[in-house]
Each structure stands twice: as structure tokens, then as C-alpha cells.
mmCIF file of C-alpha atoms in Angstrom:
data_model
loop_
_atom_site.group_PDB
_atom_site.id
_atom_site.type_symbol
_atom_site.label_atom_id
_atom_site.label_comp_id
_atom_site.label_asym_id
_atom_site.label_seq_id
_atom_site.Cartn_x
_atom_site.Cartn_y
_atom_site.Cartn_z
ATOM 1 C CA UNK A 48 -0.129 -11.473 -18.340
ATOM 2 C CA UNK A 49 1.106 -11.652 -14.965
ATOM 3 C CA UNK A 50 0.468 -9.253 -12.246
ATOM 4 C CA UNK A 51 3.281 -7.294 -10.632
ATOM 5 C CA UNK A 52 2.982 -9.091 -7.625
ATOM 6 C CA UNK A 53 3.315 -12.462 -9.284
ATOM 7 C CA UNK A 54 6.175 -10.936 -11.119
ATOM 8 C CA UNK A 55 8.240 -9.897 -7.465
ATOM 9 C CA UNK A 56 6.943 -13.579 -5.851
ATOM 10 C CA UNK A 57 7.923 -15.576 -8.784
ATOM 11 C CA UNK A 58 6.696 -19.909 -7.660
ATOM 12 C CA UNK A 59 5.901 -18.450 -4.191
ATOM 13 C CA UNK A 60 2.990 -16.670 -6.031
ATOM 14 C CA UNK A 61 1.188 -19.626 -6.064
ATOM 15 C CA UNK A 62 1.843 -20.812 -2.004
ATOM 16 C CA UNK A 63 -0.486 -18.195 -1.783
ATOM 17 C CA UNK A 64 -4.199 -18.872 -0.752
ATOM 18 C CA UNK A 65 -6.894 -18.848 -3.649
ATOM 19 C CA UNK A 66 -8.300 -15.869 -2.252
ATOM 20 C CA UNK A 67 -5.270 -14.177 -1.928
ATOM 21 C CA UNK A 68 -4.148 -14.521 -5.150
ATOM 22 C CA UNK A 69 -7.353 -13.410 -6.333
ATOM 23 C CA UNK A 70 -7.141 -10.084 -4.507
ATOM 24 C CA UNK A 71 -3.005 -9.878 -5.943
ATOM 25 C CA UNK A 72 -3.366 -11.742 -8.918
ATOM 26 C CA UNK A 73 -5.383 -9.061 -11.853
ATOM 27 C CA UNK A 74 -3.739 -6.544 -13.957
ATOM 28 C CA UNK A 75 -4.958 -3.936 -16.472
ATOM 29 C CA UNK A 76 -5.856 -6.220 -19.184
ATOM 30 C CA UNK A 77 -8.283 -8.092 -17.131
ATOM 31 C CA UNK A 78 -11.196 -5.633 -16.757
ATOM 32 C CA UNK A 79 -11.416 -6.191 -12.971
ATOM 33 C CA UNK A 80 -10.845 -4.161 -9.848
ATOM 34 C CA UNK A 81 -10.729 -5.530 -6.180
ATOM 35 C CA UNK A 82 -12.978 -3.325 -3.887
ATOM 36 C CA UNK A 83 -13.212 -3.866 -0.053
ATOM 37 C CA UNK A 84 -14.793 -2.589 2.788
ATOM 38 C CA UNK A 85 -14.487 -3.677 7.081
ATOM 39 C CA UNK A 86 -13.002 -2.580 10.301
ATOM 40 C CA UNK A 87 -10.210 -1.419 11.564
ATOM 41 C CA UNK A 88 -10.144 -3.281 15.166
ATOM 42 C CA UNK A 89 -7.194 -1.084 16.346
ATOM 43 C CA UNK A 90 -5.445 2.022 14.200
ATOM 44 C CA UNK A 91 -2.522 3.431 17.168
ATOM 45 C CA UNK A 92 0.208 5.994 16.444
ATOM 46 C CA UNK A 93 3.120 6.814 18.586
ATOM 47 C CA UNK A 94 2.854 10.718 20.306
ATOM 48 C CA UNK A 95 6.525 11.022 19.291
ATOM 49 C CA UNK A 96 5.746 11.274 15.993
ATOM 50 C CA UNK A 97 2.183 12.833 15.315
ATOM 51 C CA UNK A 98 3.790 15.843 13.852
ATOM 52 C CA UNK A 99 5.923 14.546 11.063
ATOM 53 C CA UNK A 100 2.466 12.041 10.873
ATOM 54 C CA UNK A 101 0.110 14.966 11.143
ATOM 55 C CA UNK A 102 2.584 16.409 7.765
ATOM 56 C CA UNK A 103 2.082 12.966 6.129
ATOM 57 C CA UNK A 104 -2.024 13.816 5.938
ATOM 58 C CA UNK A 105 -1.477 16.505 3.069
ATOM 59 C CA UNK A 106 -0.099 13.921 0.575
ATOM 60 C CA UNK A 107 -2.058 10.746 2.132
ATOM 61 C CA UNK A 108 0.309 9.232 3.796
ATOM 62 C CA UNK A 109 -0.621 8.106 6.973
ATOM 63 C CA UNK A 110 -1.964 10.135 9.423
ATOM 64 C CA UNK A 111 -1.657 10.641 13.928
ATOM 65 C CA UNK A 112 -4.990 9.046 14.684
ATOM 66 C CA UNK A 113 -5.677 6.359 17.190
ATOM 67 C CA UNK A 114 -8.421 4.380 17.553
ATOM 68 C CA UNK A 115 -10.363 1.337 17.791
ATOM 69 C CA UNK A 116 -13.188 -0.272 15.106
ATOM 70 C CA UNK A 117 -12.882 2.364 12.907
ATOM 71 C CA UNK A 118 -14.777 1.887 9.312
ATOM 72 C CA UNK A 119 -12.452 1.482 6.444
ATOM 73 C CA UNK A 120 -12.454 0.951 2.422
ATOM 74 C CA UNK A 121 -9.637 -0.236 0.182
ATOM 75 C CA UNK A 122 -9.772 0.401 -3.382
ATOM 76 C CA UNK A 123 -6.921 -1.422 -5.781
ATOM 77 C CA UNK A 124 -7.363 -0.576 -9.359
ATOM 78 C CA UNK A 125 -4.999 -1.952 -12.005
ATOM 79 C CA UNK A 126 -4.013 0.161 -15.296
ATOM 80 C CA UNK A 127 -0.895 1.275 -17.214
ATOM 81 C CA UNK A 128 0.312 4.382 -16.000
ATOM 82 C CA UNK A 129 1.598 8.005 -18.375
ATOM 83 C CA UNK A 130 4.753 6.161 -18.423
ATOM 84 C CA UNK A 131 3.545 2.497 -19.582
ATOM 85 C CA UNK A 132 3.621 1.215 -16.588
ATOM 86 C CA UNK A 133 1.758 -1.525 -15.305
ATOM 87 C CA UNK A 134 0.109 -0.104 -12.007
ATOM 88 C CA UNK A 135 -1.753 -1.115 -8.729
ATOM 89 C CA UNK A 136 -3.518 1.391 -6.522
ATOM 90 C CA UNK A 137 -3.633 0.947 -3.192
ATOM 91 C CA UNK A 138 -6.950 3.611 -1.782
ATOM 92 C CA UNK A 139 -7.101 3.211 2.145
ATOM 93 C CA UNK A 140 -9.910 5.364 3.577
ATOM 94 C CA UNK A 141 -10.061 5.756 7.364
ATOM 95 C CA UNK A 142 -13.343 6.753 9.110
ATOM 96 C CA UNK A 143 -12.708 8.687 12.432
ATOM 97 C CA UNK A 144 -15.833 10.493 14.274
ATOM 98 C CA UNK A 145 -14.790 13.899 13.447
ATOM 99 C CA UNK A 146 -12.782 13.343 9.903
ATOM 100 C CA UNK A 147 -11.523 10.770 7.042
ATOM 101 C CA UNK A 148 -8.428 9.873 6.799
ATOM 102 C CA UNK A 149 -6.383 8.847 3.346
ATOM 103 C CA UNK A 150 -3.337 6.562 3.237
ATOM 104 C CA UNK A 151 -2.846 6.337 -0.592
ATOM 105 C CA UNK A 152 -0.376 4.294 -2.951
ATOM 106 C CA UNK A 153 0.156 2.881 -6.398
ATOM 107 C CA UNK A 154 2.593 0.174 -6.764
ATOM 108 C CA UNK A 155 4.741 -0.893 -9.608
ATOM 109 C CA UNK A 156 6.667 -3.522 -10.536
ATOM 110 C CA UNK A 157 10.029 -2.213 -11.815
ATOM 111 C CA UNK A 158 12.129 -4.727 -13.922
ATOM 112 C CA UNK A 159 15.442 -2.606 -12.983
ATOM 113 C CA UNK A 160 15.559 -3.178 -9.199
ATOM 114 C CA UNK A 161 13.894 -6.492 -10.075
ATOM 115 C CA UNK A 162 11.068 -5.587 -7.064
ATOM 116 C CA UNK A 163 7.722 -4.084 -6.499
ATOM 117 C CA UNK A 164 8.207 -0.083 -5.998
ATOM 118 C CA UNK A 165 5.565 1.802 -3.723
ATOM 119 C CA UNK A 166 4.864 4.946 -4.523
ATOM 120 C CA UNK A 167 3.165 6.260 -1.100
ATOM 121 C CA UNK A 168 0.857 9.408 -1.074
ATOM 122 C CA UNK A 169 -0.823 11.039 -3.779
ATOM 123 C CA UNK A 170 2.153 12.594 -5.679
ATOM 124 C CA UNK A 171 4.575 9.537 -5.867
ATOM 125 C CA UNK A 172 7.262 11.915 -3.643
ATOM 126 C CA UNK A 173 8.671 8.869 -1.854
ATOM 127 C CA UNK A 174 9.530 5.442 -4.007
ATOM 128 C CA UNK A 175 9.710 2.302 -1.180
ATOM 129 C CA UNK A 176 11.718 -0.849 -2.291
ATOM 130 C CA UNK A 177 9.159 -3.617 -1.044
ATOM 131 C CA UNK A 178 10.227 -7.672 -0.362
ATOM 132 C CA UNK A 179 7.438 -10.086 -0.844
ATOM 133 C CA UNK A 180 7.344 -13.970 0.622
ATOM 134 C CA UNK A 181 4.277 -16.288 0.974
ATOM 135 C CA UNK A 182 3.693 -16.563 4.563
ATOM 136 C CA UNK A 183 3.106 -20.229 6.260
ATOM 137 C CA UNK A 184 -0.787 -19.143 6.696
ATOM 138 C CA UNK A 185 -1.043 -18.342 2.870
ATOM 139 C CA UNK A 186 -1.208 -14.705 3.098
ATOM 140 C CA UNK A 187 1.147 -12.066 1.673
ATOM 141 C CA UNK A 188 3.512 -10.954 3.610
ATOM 142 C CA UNK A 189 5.263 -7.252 2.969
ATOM 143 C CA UNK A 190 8.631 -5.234 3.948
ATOM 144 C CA UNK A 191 9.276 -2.140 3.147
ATOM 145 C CA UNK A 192 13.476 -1.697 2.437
ATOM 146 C CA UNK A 193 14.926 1.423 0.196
ATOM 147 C CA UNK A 194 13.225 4.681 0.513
ATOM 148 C CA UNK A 195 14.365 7.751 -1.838
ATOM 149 C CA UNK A 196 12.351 11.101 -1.951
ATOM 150 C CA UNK A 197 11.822 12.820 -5.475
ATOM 151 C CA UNK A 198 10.647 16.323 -6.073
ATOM 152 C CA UNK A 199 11.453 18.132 -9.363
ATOM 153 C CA UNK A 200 15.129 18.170 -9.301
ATOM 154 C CA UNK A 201 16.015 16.953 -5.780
ATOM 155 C CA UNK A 202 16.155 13.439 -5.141
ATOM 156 C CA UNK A 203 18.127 11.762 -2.357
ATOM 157 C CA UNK A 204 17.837 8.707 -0.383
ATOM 158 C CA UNK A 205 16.515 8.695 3.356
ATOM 159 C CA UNK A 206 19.339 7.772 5.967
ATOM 160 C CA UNK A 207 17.814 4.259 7.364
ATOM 161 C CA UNK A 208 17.666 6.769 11.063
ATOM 162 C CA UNK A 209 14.836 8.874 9.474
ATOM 163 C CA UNK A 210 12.578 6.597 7.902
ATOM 164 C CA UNK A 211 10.027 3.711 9.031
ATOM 165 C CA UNK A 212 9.972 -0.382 8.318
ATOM 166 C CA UNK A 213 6.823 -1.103 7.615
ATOM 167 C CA UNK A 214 5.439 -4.738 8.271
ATOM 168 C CA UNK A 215 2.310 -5.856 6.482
ATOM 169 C CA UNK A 216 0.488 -9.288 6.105
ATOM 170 C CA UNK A 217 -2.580 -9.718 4.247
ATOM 171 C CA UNK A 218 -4.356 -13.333 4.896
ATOM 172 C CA UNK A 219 -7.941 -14.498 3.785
ATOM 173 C CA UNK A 220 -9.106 -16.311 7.231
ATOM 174 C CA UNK A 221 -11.615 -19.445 5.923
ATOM 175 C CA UNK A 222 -13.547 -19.595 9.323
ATOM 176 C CA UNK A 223 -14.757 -15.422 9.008
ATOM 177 C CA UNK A 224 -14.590 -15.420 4.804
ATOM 178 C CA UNK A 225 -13.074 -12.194 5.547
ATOM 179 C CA UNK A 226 -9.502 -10.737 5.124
ATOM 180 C CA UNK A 227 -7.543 -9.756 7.717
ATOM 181 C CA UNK A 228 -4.688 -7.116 7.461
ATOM 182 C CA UNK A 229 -1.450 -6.439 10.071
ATOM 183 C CA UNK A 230 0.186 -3.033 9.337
ATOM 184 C CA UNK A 231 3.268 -1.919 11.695
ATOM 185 C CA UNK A 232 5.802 0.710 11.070
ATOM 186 C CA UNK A 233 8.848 1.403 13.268
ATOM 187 C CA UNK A 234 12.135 3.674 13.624
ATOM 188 C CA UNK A 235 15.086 2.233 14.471
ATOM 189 C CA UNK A 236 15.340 5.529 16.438
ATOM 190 C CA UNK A 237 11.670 6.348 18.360
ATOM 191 C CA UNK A 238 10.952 2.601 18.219
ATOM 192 C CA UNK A 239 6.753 1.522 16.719
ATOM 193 C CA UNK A 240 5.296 4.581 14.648
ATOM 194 C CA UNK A 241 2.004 3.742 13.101
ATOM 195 C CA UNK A 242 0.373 0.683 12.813
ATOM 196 C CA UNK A 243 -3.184 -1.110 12.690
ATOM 197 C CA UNK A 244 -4.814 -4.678 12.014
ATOM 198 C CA UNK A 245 -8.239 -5.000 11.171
ATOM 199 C CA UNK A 246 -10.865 -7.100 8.855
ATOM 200 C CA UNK A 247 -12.446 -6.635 5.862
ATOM 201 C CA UNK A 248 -14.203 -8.406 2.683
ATOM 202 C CA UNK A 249 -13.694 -7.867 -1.250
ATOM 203 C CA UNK A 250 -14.609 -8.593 -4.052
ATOM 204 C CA UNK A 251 -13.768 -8.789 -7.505
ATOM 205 C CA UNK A 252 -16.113 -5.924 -9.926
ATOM 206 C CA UNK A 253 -15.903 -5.406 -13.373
ATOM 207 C CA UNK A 254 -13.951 -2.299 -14.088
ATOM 208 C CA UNK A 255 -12.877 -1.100 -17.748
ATOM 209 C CA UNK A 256 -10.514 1.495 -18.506
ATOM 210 C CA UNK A 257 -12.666 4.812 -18.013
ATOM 211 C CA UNK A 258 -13.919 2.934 -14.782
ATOM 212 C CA UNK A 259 -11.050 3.945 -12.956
ATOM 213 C CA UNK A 260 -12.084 7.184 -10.705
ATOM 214 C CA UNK A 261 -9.994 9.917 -10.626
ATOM 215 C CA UNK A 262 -9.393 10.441 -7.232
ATOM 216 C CA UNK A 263 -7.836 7.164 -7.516
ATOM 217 C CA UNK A 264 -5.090 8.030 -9.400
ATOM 218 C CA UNK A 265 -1.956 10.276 -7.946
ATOM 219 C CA UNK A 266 -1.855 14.017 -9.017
ATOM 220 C CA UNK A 267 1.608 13.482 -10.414
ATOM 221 C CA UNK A 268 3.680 10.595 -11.714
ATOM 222 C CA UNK A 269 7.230 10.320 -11.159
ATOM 223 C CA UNK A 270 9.459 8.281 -13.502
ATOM 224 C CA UNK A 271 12.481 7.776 -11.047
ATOM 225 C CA UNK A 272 12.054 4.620 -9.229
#
């Protein structure tokens, strides 16, 4: 079966390097999960916004640290979710001096909007419309669009003024065997928000069903997309 992200990319999928579909390419049938670990050569966060950032830390999304060569860990774990989902986790742990920081998602593929959903944080409050394209160096390359916020009853979509684009690209660079990552959010209002780029390597490890750690999963699932 194909993964979600070969699902959103479609023939692009396979533009993408070997190693890079590797690390996109598994789903929950395939026993597998990708687990990563490397530095973060530069995290940075704009002053403007460390207190709606500083907010974000409670439900792991993002967080008002700078800094440079910080330790991190991604953990992406594939399973069908309470609602039948097929799922991706995306488990982003940030090592500062004094604390650890989260930046948690799990991704979905949703056949409706016809485009990879991103539930950020660890209760799946805010669904993110993403766009996928190869990029020329054969990495991934991520935009966030669509953002709508769903708690119990309320649900409403954020005015384009109050939320953040987020930029990613995800390449596997041959000369360092390593993967390198470029994050950047920014408001069309304050400007940059967030962002970092950094290196790390992963692997491939066999992981069955009752593999999957709790923590790794959100405390609630939401069903809107």
C-alpha cells in the first residue's frame, strides 16, 4: 500500500532521492518505523512572539527557544488511527541546557481535501492543509496552507493575519550520509516566527503494532479535518 505521502506526491513521489523515499515511503502494514537522531545547527524564534510560542509548549507545538547545536530526535511511527486512519507521527525532541522541548504531530492523508492534513501538538487542536513537491535536490519539500482550530464544539478557521507559513525541506546530502532539515515559519503580520535547520541520521527499525510508545501517540483524536 502506498504511504500518505506518496498518495499527496502522486509520480513526483518517485523524483525523490532513495533515501528520502525511504524515510516517507512506509506505512502501518510494513512493520517499520524511521528513528533519527543529530543537531540542530541553529533553532531562532522571533521576541515578538515568544508568548503566544511560550503557549504553544503545553500542547507541543513549538516553543520560544533560541539556540545553536542543540541535540535533537525525530520519531515517525506509522499506524491506523481510532478512526481508521492511516497515520504518521512526527516526535521532534529539542535538547536545551536547562529543559526539553516537544514539537509534536501526526499526519494524515485525507482523501476529501485530496492532501496530507497535519495535526500539530499533542491533541490534534489545529488541522494544517500541507502542499508537497519534489525539490530539484531530491528532497521533500513542505508548505503549510489552511489552518482550522477544533475543540469540542468550536471549530473555526484562522484568518491568514493570525497564523504562520511554515517552510520545510527535508534532503538526504550523499557527501555527510546524513539528512538535513530547513524549518521556517512566518506572519504575514510580525514577519519570520520560528524556524531552525539542522542534521541528523535515521534509520529504518523494525516496529510492530504494540511497538508504538505511547507518548507517541496524541492524547486525543479529532475526526474533523
Amino acid at each position: 500500500m502506498a504511504s500518505i505521502y506518496e498518495r499527496a506526491l502522486g509520480e513526483e513521489f518517485g523524483r525523490l532521492h532513495p533515501r528520502i523515499r525511504e524515510r516517507f515511503g512506509f506505512g502501518s502494514e510494513d512493520g517499520v518505523a524511521s528513528i533519527g537522531a543529530g543537531v540542530m545547527h541553529r533553532i531562532w524564534a522571533s521576541k515578538w512572539t515568544a508568548l503566544p510560542l511560550l503557549i504553544g509548549t503545553s500542547r507541543h507545538i513549538m516553543f520560544p527557544e533560541s539556540g545553536t547545536e542543540i541535540p535533537f530526535t525525530i520519531e515517525n511511527y506509522a499506524y491506523r488511527d481510532g478512526y481508521g486512519r492511516e497515520t504518521v507521527t512526527w516526535n521532534r525532541h529539542f535538547t536545551f541546557r536547562s529543559k526539553v522541548r516537544h514539537f509534536d504531530a501526526t499526519m494524515i492523508y485525507s482523501s476529501r481535501r485530496r492532501r496530507i492534513v497535519d495535526y500539530l501538538g499533542n491533541k490534534q487542536h489545529l488541522a494544517v492543509d500541507l502542499e508537497l513537491e519534489a525539490a530539484p535536490n531530491g528532497g521533500i519539500r513542505i508548505r503549510s496552507s489552511d489552518q482550522r482550530f477544533y475543540e469540542g464544539w468550536l471549530q473555526f478557521p484562522f484568518p491568514a493575519g493570525l497564523t504562520g507559513t511554515a517552510e520545510v525541506c527535508e534532503w538526504f546530502d550523499d557527501a555527510e550520509d546524513a539528512y538535513k532539515i530547513s524549518v521556517n515559519v512566518s506572519n504575514p503580520v510580525f514577519g519570520p516566527v520560528f524556524g531552525y535547520q539542522g542534521t541528523f541520521r535515521a534509520q529504518l527499525v523494525p516496529c510492530g503494532r504494540t511497538d508504538i510508545p505511547d507518548h507517541a501517540k496524541p492524547l486525543r483524536e479529532e475526526l474533523r479535518e
